[in-house]
Coordinates of N, CA and C in Angstrom, one line a residue:
M48 N 21.9 21.5 156.5 CA 22.9 22.3 155.7 C 22.4 23.0 154.7
N49 N 22.9 24.3 154.5 CA 22.4 25.3 153.5 C 23.4 25.2 152.2
L50 N 23.0 24.5 151.0 CA 23.9 24.5 149.8 C 24.1 25.8 149.2
R51 N 23.1 26.6 149.6 CA 23.2 27.8 149.0 C 24.5 28.8 149.1
A52 N 25.0 28.1 150.3 CA 26.3 28.9 150.7 C 27.3 28.8 149.7
L53 N 27.1 27.8 148.8 CA 28.2 27.5 147.8 C 28.1 28.6 146.6
H54 N 26.9 29.3 146.6 CA 26.5 30.3 145.7 C 27.5 31.5 145.9
K55 N 28.1 31.6 147.2 CA 28.7 32.8 147.7 C 30.2 32.6 147.3
I56 N 30.6 31.5 146.6 CA 31.9 31.3 145.9 C 31.9 32.0 144.7
S57 N 32.9 32.8 144.5 CA 33.2 33.6 143.2 C 33.2 32.8 142.0
Y58 N 32.5 33.0 140.9 CA 32.8 32.4 139.8 C 32.6 33.6 138.6
G59 N 33.0 33.0 137.4 CA 32.8 34.0 136.1 C 31.9 33.4 135.3
L60 N 31.8 33.8 134.1 CA 30.9 33.3 133.3 C 31.6 33.3 131.7
Y61 N 31.8 31.9 131.2 CA 32.7 31.6 130.1 C 31.9 30.8 129.0
V62 N 32.5 30.9 127.9 CA 32.1 30.0 126.7 C 33.4 29.1 126.5
V63 N 33.2 27.9 126.9 CA 34.3 26.9 126.8 C 34.0 26.1 125.4
T64 N 35.0 25.9 124.6 CA 34.8 25.3 123.2 C 36.0 24.3 123.0
S65 N 35.8 23.4 122.1 CA 36.6 22.4 121.6 C 36.1 21.9 120.3
K66 N 36.9 20.8 119.9 CA 37.0 20.3 118.6 C 36.8 18.8 118.7
K67 N 36.5 18.1 117.6 CA 36.8 16.7 117.4 C 36.4 16.3 115.9
N68 N 37.1 15.7 115.3 CA 37.1 15.0 114.2 C 36.5 16.0 113.0
G69 N 36.9 17.2 113.1 CA 36.4 18.4 112.2 C 35.3 19.0 112.7
R70 N 34.5 18.8 113.9 CA 33.4 19.4 114.3 C 33.8 20.2 115.5
F71 N 33.1 21.2 115.8 CA 33.2 22.2 116.9 C 32.1 22.5 117.7
N72 N 32.4 22.5 118.9 CA 31.2 23.1 119.8 C 31.6 23.7 120.9
G73 N 30.7 24.5 121.6 CA 30.9 25.2 122.8 C 29.7 25.2 123.8
Q74 N 30.0 25.6 125.0 CA 29.0 25.8 126.0 C 29.5 26.8 127.1
I75 N 28.4 27.3 127.8 CA 28.7 28.2 128.7 C 29.1 27.4 130.1
A76 N 30.1 28.0 130.8 CA 30.5 27.3 132.0 C 30.9 28.4 133.0
N77 N 30.7 28.1 134.2 CA 31.3 28.9 135.2 C 32.3 28.4 136.1
T78 N 32.9 27.4 135.8 CA 34.1 26.7 136.6 C 35.1 26.7 135.6
V79 N 35.8 27.7 135.6 CA 37.0 27.9 134.8 C 37.9 28.6 135.8
F80 N 39.0 28.1 136.1 CA 39.9 28.9 137.0 C 41.5 28.7 136.7
Q81 N 42.3 29.5 137.1 CA 43.8 29.4 137.1 C 44.2 28.4 138.2
T82 N 45.0 27.3 137.7 CA 45.6 26.5 138.5 C 47.0 26.8 139.1
T83 N 47.8 27.2 138.2 CA 49.3 27.5 138.6 C 49.6 28.7 137.7
S84 N 51.0 29.3 138.0 CA 51.3 30.3 137.2 C 52.5 30.1 136.3
D85 N 53.2 29.2 136.8 CA 54.5 28.9 136.3 C 54.8 27.4 136.2
P86 N 54.3 26.6 135.2 CA 53.8 27.1 134.0 C 52.3 27.6 134.2
P87 N 51.7 28.5 133.1 CA 50.3 28.9 133.3 C 49.4 27.8 133.0
M88 N 48.6 27.3 134.1 CA 47.7 26.2 133.9 C 46.2 26.7 134.4
V89 N 45.2 26.2 133.5 CA 43.9 26.4 133.9 C 43.0 25.2 134.0
T90 N 41.9 25.1 134.7 CA 41.1 24.1 134.8 C 39.7 24.4 134.4
V91 N 39.1 23.5 133.9 CA 37.6 23.5 133.5 C 36.9 22.6 134.0
C92 N 35.5 22.6 134.4 CA 34.7 21.5 134.8 C 33.5 21.4 133.8
L93 N 33.3 20.3 133.4 CA 32.4 19.9 132.2 C 31.4 18.8 132.6
N94 N 30.1 19.0 132.6 CA 29.4 17.8 132.7 C 29.7 16.7 131.6
K95 N 29.5 15.5 132.0 CA 29.8 14.4 131.0 C 28.7 14.4 130.0
Q96 N 27.6 14.8 130.2 CA 26.5 14.5 129.3 C 26.5 15.7 128.2
N97 N 27.2 16.6 128.3 CA 27.5 17.8 127.4 C 28.5 17.4 126.3
L98 N 28.0 17.8 125.1 CA 28.8 17.5 123.9 C 30.2 18.3 124.0
T99 N 30.4 19.2 124.5 CA 31.7 19.7 124.7 C 32.7 18.9 125.6
H100 N 32.1 18.3 126.6 CA 32.8 17.5 127.4 C 33.4 16.3 126.3
E101 N 32.6 15.8 125.5 CA 32.9 14.7 124.6 C 34.1 15.1 123.8
F102 N 33.9 16.4 123.4 CA 35.1 16.9 122.3 C 36.2 17.3 123.1
V103 N 36.1 17.8 124.3 CA 37.4 18.0 124.9 C 38.3 16.4 125.3
E104 N 37.4 15.6 125.6 CA 37.8 14.3 126.0 C 38.6 13.7 124.8
G105 N 37.9 13.9 123.6 CA 38.6 13.3 122.3 C 39.8 14.1 121.8
S106 N 39.8 15.4 122.1 CA 40.8 16.2 121.2 C 42.0 16.8 122.3
K107 N 41.7 16.6 123.5 CA 42.5 17.2 124.6 C 42.9 18.6 124.5
V108 N 42.0 19.4 123.8 CA 42.2 20.8 123.7 C 41.1 21.6 124.1
F109 N 41.0 22.8 124.8 CA 39.9 23.5 124.9 C 40.4 25.0 124.8
A110 N 39.3 26.1 124.6 CA 39.7 27.4 124.6 C 38.4 28.0 125.5
A111 N 38.7 29.0 126.2 CA 37.6 29.7 127.1 C 37.7 31.3 126.9
T112 N 36.5 31.7 126.5 CA 36.3 33.0 126.4 C 35.7 33.5 127.6
V113 N 36.4 34.8 128.2 CA 35.5 35.4 129.3 C 34.7 36.4 128.7
L114 N 33.3 36.3 129.3 CA 32.2 37.0 128.8 C 32.0 38.2 129.5
S115 N 31.7 39.4 128.9 CA 31.5 40.8 129.5 C 30.1 40.7 130.1
Q116 N 30.0 41.8 131.0 CA 28.8 42.0 131.6 C 27.6 42.5 130.6
Q117 N 28.0 43.0 129.5 CA 26.9 43.5 128.5 C 26.5 42.2 127.4
T118 N 26.9 41.0 127.9 CA 26.4 39.9 127.0 C 25.0 39.6 127.2
P119 N 24.2 39.6 126.0 CA 22.8 39.5 126.3 C 22.4 38.1 126.6
M120 N 21.3 37.9 127.1 CA 20.9 36.7 127.6 C 20.7 35.8 126.4
L121 N 20.3 36.4 125.2 CA 19.9 35.3 123.9 C 21.3 34.7 123.5
F122 N 22.5 35.4 123.9 CA 23.9 34.9 123.5 C 24.1 33.9 124.5
I123 N 23.9 34.1 125.8 CA 24.0 33.1 126.8 C 23.1 31.8 126.8
G124 N 21.9 32.0 126.2 CA 20.9 31.1 126.0 C 21.4 30.1 124.7
R125 N 22.0 30.6 123.8 CA 22.5 30.0 122.6 C 23.5 28.8 123.1
F126 N 24.5 29.3 124.0 CA 25.6 28.6 124.3 C 25.2 27.7 125.6
G127 N 24.2 28.2 126.3 CA 24.0 27.6 127.7 C 22.7 26.6 127.8
F128 N 21.8 26.7 126.8 CA 20.6 26.2 127.1 C 20.4 25.3 125.7
K129 N 21.1 25.4 124.8 CA 21.0 24.5 123.5 C 22.0 23.6 123.3
S130 N 21.7 22.5 122.8 CA 22.7 21.4 122.7 C 23.4 21.5 121.0
G131 N 24.6 21.3 121.1 CA 25.4 21.4 119.8 C 24.9 20.0 119.0
R132 N 24.2 19.1 119.6 CA 23.7 17.9 118.9 C 22.6 18.3 118.2
D133 N 21.8 19.3 118.3 CA 20.6 19.9 117.6 C 20.7 21.0 116.8
T134 N 21.8 21.8 117.2 CA 21.9 23.1 116.6 C 23.4 23.7 116.3
D135 N 23.6 24.5 115.2 CA 25.1 24.9 115.1 C 25.1 26.3 115.9
K136 N 25.6 26.1 117.1 CA 25.7 27.5 118.1 C 26.7 28.3 117.3
F137 N 27.5 28.1 116.4 CA 28.5 29.1 115.9 C 27.8 29.8 114.8
E138 N 26.7 29.5 114.3 CA 26.0 30.4 113.3 C 25.8 31.7 113.6
G139 N 26.5 32.6 112.8 CA 26.4 34.1 113.0 C 27.0 34.5 114.2
V140 N 28.1 33.7 114.7 CA 28.9 34.2 115.9 C 30.1 34.4 115.5
D141 N 30.7 35.5 115.7 CA 32.1 36.0 115.3 C 33.0 35.0 116.0
S142 N 33.9 34.4 115.4 CA 34.8 33.5 116.1 C 36.1 33.3 115.2
R143 N 37.0 32.6 115.7 CA 38.2 32.2 115.0 C 38.9 31.1 115.6
F144 N 39.7 30.3 114.8 CA 40.4 29.2 115.3 C 41.6 29.5 115.9
G145 N 42.1 28.8 117.1 CA 43.2 29.0 117.8 C 44.4 28.3 117.4
V146 N 45.4 28.4 118.2 CA 46.5 27.5 117.8 C 46.4 25.9 118.0
T147 N 45.5 25.6 118.7 CA 45.3 24.2 118.9 C 44.2 23.7 117.9
G148 N 43.6 24.7 117.2 CA 42.4 24.3 116.2 C 41.1 24.3 117.0
A149 N 41.0 24.7 118.2 CA 39.8 24.8 118.8 C 39.1 26.3 118.6
P150 N 37.9 26.4 118.3 CA 37.4 27.8 117.9 C 37.2 28.7 119.2
I151 N 37.6 29.8 119.0 CA 37.6 31.1 119.8 C 36.5 31.9 119.7
V152 N 35.5 32.0 120.7 CA 34.4 33.1 120.6 C 35.0 34.4 120.6
L153 N 34.5 35.4 119.7 CA 35.1 36.7 120.1 C 33.9 37.7 120.3
D154 N 32.6 37.3 120.0 CA 31.4 38.2 120.5 C 31.5 38.3 122.0
H155 N 31.3 39.7 122.4 CA 31.0 39.8 123.9 C 32.3 39.3 124.7
A156 N 33.4 39.3 124.2 CA 34.6 38.7 125.0 C 35.5 39.7 125.5
V157 N 36.0 39.5 126.6 CA 36.8 40.3 127.4 C 38.1 39.8 127.0
A158 N 38.4 38.5 127.1 CA 39.6 37.8 126.9 C 39.4 36.4 126.6
Y159 N 40.5 35.7 126.2 CA 40.3 34.2 126.0 C 41.7 33.6 126.5
V160 N 41.6 32.4 126.9 CA 42.8 31.5 127.1 C 42.6 30.3 126.3
E161 N 43.6 29.6 125.8 CA 43.5 28.3 125.2 C 44.6 27.5 125.7
A162 N 44.1 26.2 125.7 CA 45.1 25.0 126.5 C 45.0 23.8 126.0
E163 N 46.2 23.0 126.2 CA 46.2 21.7 126.0 C 46.1 20.9 127.2
V164 N 45.3 19.8 127.3 CA 44.9 19.1 128.5 C 46.1 18.1 128.8
T165 N 46.4 18.3 130.0 CA 47.6 17.6 130.5 C 47.2 16.5 131.7
A166 N 46.0 16.6 132.3 CA 45.6 15.7 133.4 C 43.8 16.0 133.4
D167 N 43.5 14.9 133.9 CA 41.8 15.0 134.1 C 41.7 14.4 135.5
M168 N 40.3 14.8 136.1 CA 39.9 14.2 137.3 C 38.4 13.8 137.1
D169 N 38.2 12.6 137.5 CA 36.6 12.2 137.6 C 36.1 12.8 138.8
A170 N 34.7 13.6 138.6 CA 34.1 14.1 139.5 C 32.7 13.7 139.6
G171 N 32.6 12.5 139.3 CA 31.2 11.9 139.2 C 30.5 12.4 138.1
T172 N 29.4 13.3 138.1 CA 28.7 13.7 136.9 C 29.5 14.7 136.1
H173 N 30.8 15.1 136.6 CA 31.6 16.2 135.8 C 33.1 15.6 135.6
T174 N 33.8 16.1 134.9 CA 35.4 15.9 134.7 C 35.9 17.1 134.9
L175 N 36.9 17.2 135.5 CA 37.8 18.4 135.7 C 38.9 18.3 134.7
Y176 N 39.2 19.1 133.7 CA 40.5 19.1 132.9 C 41.2 20.2 133.2
V177 N 42.6 19.7 133.5 CA 43.6 20.7 133.7 C 44.3 20.9 132.4
G178 N 44.6 22.2 131.8 CA 45.4 22.3 130.8 C 46.5 23.5 130.8
R179 N 47.4 23.1 130.0 CA 48.6 24.1 129.9 C 48.3 25.1 128.9
V180 N 48.3 26.5 129.4 CA 48.0 27.7 128.6 C 49.0 27.7 127.4
V181 N 48.4 27.6 126.1 CA 49.3 27.8 124.9 C 49.0 29.1 124.4
D182 N 47.9 29.8 124.5 CA 47.7 31.1 124.2 C 46.6 31.9 125.1
A183 N 47.0 33.2 124.9 CA 45.9 33.9 125.7 C 46.0 35.4 125.3
E184 N 44.8 36.1 125.3 CA 44.8 37.5 124.9 C 43.7 38.3 125.4
I185 N 43.9 39.6 125.8 CA 42.8 40.3 126.2 C 42.2 41.1 125.0
L186 N 41.0 41.1 124.8 CA 40.3 41.5 123.6 C 39.5 42.9 123.9
D187 N 39.0 43.0 125.1 CA 38.5 44.4 125.5 C 38.8 44.8 126.7
E188 N 39.7 45.8 126.7 CA 40.1 46.3 128.2 C 39.2 47.2 128.9
S189 N 38.2 47.7 128.1 CA 37.3 48.5 128.7 C 36.0 47.9 129.3
S190 N 35.9 46.5 129.1 CA 34.6 46.0 129.6 C 34.9 45.0 130.8
E191 N 34.0 44.9 131.6 CA 33.9 44.1 132.9 C 33.7 42.7 132.7
P192 N 34.4 41.9 133.3 CA 33.9 40.4 133.1 C 32.6 40.2 133.9
M193 N 31.8 39.3 133.4 CA 30.6 39.1 134.1 C 30.9 37.8 135.2
T194 N 30.4 38.3 136.3 CA 30.5 37.1 137.2 C 29.2 36.5 137.4
Y195 N 29.7 35.3 138.1 CA 28.4 34.4 138.3 C 27.1 35.3 139.2
A196 N 27.7 35.9 140.0 CA 26.7 36.7 140.9 C 26.0 37.7 139.9
Y197 N 26.7 38.4 139.1 CA 26.1 39.4 138.2 C 25.1 38.7 137.5
Y198 N 25.5 37.5 137.0 CA 24.5 36.8 136.1 C 23.3 36.4 136.7
H199 N 23.2 35.9 137.8 CA 22.1 35.7 138.7 C 21.3 37.0 139.2
Q200 N 21.9 38.0 139.7 CA 21.4 38.9 140.5 C 20.8 40.0 139.5
V201 N 21.8 40.5 138.5 CA 21.4 41.5 137.6 C 20.6 40.8 136.2
K202 N 21.3 39.8 135.6 CA 20.8 39.3 134.5 C 19.5 38.3 134.8
R203 N 19.4 38.1 136.0 CA 18.4 37.0 136.6 C 18.5 35.6 135.9
G204 N 19.6 35.3 135.7 CA 20.0 34.0 134.8 C 19.8 32.8 136.0
R205 N 19.6 31.6 135.5 CA 19.5 30.5 136.4 C 20.4 29.4 135.8
S206 N 20.9 28.5 136.7 CA 22.1 27.6 136.3 C 21.3 26.3 135.6
P207 N 21.7 25.9 134.3 CA 21.1 24.8 133.7 C 21.3 23.6 134.7
K208 N 20.6 22.7 134.3 CA 20.7 21.3 135.2 C 22.1 20.7 135.2
T209 N 22.8 20.8 134.2 CA 24.1 20.2 133.9 C 25.2 21.2 134.6
A210 N 24.9 22.4 135.1 CA 25.9 23.1 135.8 C 26.3 22.5 136.9
P211 N 27.7 22.7 137.5 CA 28.0 22.2 138.7 C 27.4 22.9 139.8
T212 N 26.9 24.2 139.5 CA 26.3 25.1 140.8 C 24.7 24.9 140.6
Y213 N 24.2 23.9 139.9 CA 22.6 23.7 139.9 C 22.2 23.4 141.1
L214 N 21.1 24.0 141.7 CA 20.4 23.5 142.8 C 18.9 23.6 142.5
K215 N 18.4 22.5 142.8 CA 16.7 22.5 142.7 C 16.1 23.4 143.5
E216 N 15.4 24.3 143.0 CA 14.6 25.3 143.9 C 13.2 24.7 144.3
E217 N 12.8 25.1 145.4 CA 11.6 25.0 146.2 C 10.6 25.7 145.5
P218 N 9.3 24.9 145.1 CA 8.2 25.6 144.6 C 8.0 26.9 145.4
K219 N 7.5 28.1 144.7 CA 7.1 29.2 145.3 C 5.7 29.2 145.6
K220 N 5.3 29.7 146.7 CA 3.7 29.7 147.2 C 3.1 31.0 146.8
E221 N 2.1 31.0 146.2 CA 1.2 32.2 145.7 C -0.3 31.9 145.6
A222 N -1.0 33.0 146.0 CA -2.4 32.9 146.1 C -2.9 32.4 144.8
A223 N -4.1 31.4 145.0 CA -4.5 30.9 143.6 C -5.2 32.1 142.9
K224 N -5.3 31.7 141.5 CA -5.8 32.7 140.5 C -7.0 32.1 140.1
P225 N -8.0 33.1 139.7 CA -9.4 32.3 139.1 C -9.0 31.7 137.6
E226 N -9.9 31.0 137.3 CA -9.7 30.2 135.9 C -9.8 31.4 134.8
A227 N -8.9 31.3 134.0 CA -8.7 32.4 133.0 C -9.1 31.6 131.6
K228 N -9.6 32.3 130.6 CA -10.0 31.6 129.4 C -9.0 31.9 128.4
A229 N -8.1 32.7 128.7 CA -7.0 33.0 127.7 C -6.2 31.7 127.2
T230 N -5.9 31.4 126.2 CA -5.1 30.2 125.5 C -3.8 30.4 125.0
Q231 N -3.6 31.9 124.8 CA -2.4 32.5 124.2 C -1.0 31.7 124.8
K232 N -0.3 31.0 123.9 CA 1.0 30.6 124.4 C 2.1 31.6 123.9
W233 N 3.2 31.6 125.0 CA 4.3 32.4 124.8 C 5.6 31.6 124.9
R234 N 6.6 32.0 124.0 CA 7.9 31.3 123.9 C 9.1 32.2 124.4
C235 N 9.8 31.4 125.2 CA 11.1 32.0 125.8 C 12.2 32.4 124.6
T236 N 12.4 33.5 124.3 CA 13.3 33.8 123.2 C 14.8 33.5 123.3
V237 N 15.0 32.9 124.8 CA 16.4 32.7 125.1 C 16.6 31.1 125.0
C238 N 15.6 30.3 125.6 CA 15.9 28.7 125.6 C 14.7 28.1 124.8
G239 N 13.7 28.7 124.3 CA 12.7 28.2 123.6 C 11.5 27.5 124.5
W240 N 11.5 27.8 125.8 CA 10.4 26.9 126.6 C 9.2 27.8 126.2
I241 N 7.9 26.9 126.3 CA 6.8 27.4 126.0 C 5.8 27.5 127.1
Y242 N 5.4 29.0 127.4 CA 4.3 29.0 128.5 C 2.9 28.8 127.9
D243 N 2.5 27.7 128.7 CA 1.1 27.2 128.0 C 0.3 27.6 129.3
P244 N -0.8 28.7 129.1 CA -1.7 29.0 130.4 C -2.5 27.9 130.9
A245 N -2.9 26.9 129.9 CA -3.7 25.7 130.6 C -2.8 24.9 131.5
V246 N -1.4 25.1 131.4 CA -0.4 24.3 132.5 C 0.1 25.0 133.4
G247 N 0.3 26.3 133.2 CA 0.9 27.3 134.1 C 2.2 27.0 134.3
D248 N 2.9 27.6 135.4 CA 4.3 27.2 136.1 C 4.1 26.9 137.4
P249 N 3.5 25.7 137.8 CA 3.4 25.5 139.3 C 4.6 25.5 140.2
D250 N 5.7 25.0 139.5 CA 6.9 25.3 140.5 C 7.2 26.5 140.6
G251 N 7.0 27.5 139.6 CA 7.2 28.9 139.9 C 6.1 29.7 140.5
G252 N 5.0 29.0 141.0 CA 4.0 29.9 141.8 C 2.9 30.1 140.8
I253 N 2.9 29.9 139.4 CA 2.0 30.3 138.6 C 0.9 29.1 138.3
D254 N -0.2 29.4 138.7 CA -1.3 28.2 138.7 C -1.7 28.2 137.2
A255 N -2.3 26.9 137.0 CA -2.8 26.7 135.5 C -4.0 27.5 135.3
G256 N -4.2 28.0 134.1 CA -5.3 29.0 133.8 C -4.9 30.5 134.0
T257 N -3.6 30.8 134.3 CA -3.0 32.0 134.4 C -2.5 32.5 133.0
P258 N -3.3 33.6 132.2 CA -2.8 34.2 131.2 C -1.6 34.7 131.5
F259 N -0.6 34.7 130.4 CA 0.7 35.4 130.6 C 0.6 36.8 130.9
E260 N -0.3 37.5 130.4 CA -0.4 39.0 130.7 C -0.4 39.1 132.5
D261 N -1.2 38.1 133.0 CA -1.4 38.4 134.4 C -0.1 37.8 135.3
I262 N 1.0 37.2 134.8 CA 2.0 36.9 135.4 C 2.8 37.9 136.0
P263 N 3.1 37.9 137.3 CA 4.1 39.1 137.9 C 5.2 39.3 137.1
N264 N 5.7 40.5 137.1 CA 6.8 41.0 136.3 C 8.1 40.3 136.8
G265 N 7.9 39.8 138.0 CA 9.3 39.3 138.5 C 9.6 37.9 138.3
W266 N 8.6 37.3 137.7 CA 8.6 35.8 137.3 C 9.8 35.7 136.1
V267 N 10.3 34.5 136.2 CA 11.3 34.1 135.1 C 11.0 32.8 134.4
C268 N 11.7 32.5 133.3 CA 11.5 31.2 132.6 C 12.2 30.3 133.6
P269 N 11.4 29.3 133.7 CA 11.8 28.0 134.8 C 12.9 27.2 134.2
V270 N 13.3 27.5 132.9 CA 14.3 26.7 132.4 C 15.6 27.4 132.1
C271 N 15.6 28.8 131.9 CA 16.8 29.4 131.7 C 17.0 30.8 132.5
G272 N 15.6 31.2 133.1 CA 15.9 32.3 134.0 C 15.7 33.7 133.4
A273 N 15.3 33.6 132.2 CA 15.2 34.8 131.3 C 13.8 35.3 131.9
G274 N 13.9 37.1 131.7 CA 12.7 37.7 132.3 C 11.3 37.6 131.5
K275 N 10.4 38.1 132.0 CA 9.0 38.0 131.2 C 9.1 38.8 129.9
E276 N 10.1 39.9 130.0 CA 10.2 40.6 128.9 C 10.9 39.9 127.5
D277 N 11.4 38.7 127.9 CA 12.1 38.1 126.8 C 11.3 37.1 126.3
F278 N 10.0 37.1 126.5 CA 9.1 36.3 125.8 C 8.2 36.7 124.5
E279 N 8.0 35.9 123.7 CA 7.2 36.4 122.5 C 6.1 35.5 122.1
R280 N 4.9 36.0 121.7 CA 3.7 35.1 121.4 C 4.1 34.1 120.4
V281 N 3.5 33.1 120.6 CA 3.5 31.9 119.5 C 2.4 32.1 118.7
D282 N 2.6 32.3 117.3 CA 1.4 32.3 116.4 C 0.7 31.1 116.2

């Protein structure tokens, strides 16, 4: 069985937000879809480990912003690879409160929908929340929505381990490199992962002892899929 066939199913890329007891959170999600047209209903699929899941479960409301193709990886990393338990994801982000009180992300937004949960279904690691649409607007007629295929193929992004579409990748095989003396570490500006030459990235085919400058340009961050150009030196 080749589970990569599931990657051929069409998805979009969204920021799903919610609230709970005066607090707010949001996350990147790819499983947001219309369920019925009359009345208009949408469904989201959220991992039970995520803080946004906890907020939707508690408040029974959510909003989903449709992201544009121009959305930078740094923005996706903020909502997709960081936890609201550790950082304020909305700091410096243009947003407003919707009719349900859930925050609506406006940066890089094509459109948004806002819903009140009417039903849910346990899906093991995830929960599907079905919501009645209470508000919806198009914010940018000129921008194309980002599909998950575009995110993977053009943005070179990866699925977080909590995403419904996450698949563990097989380690890549590459010729061994000679031991290097370079010890300069580099940080991914998208998710914060540190590349340490002493450790390398064995799962990505990069042997221990490989200086960052010698890594092939096609290599990507093993955590968030950001390109080599998205790394900065660690002082």
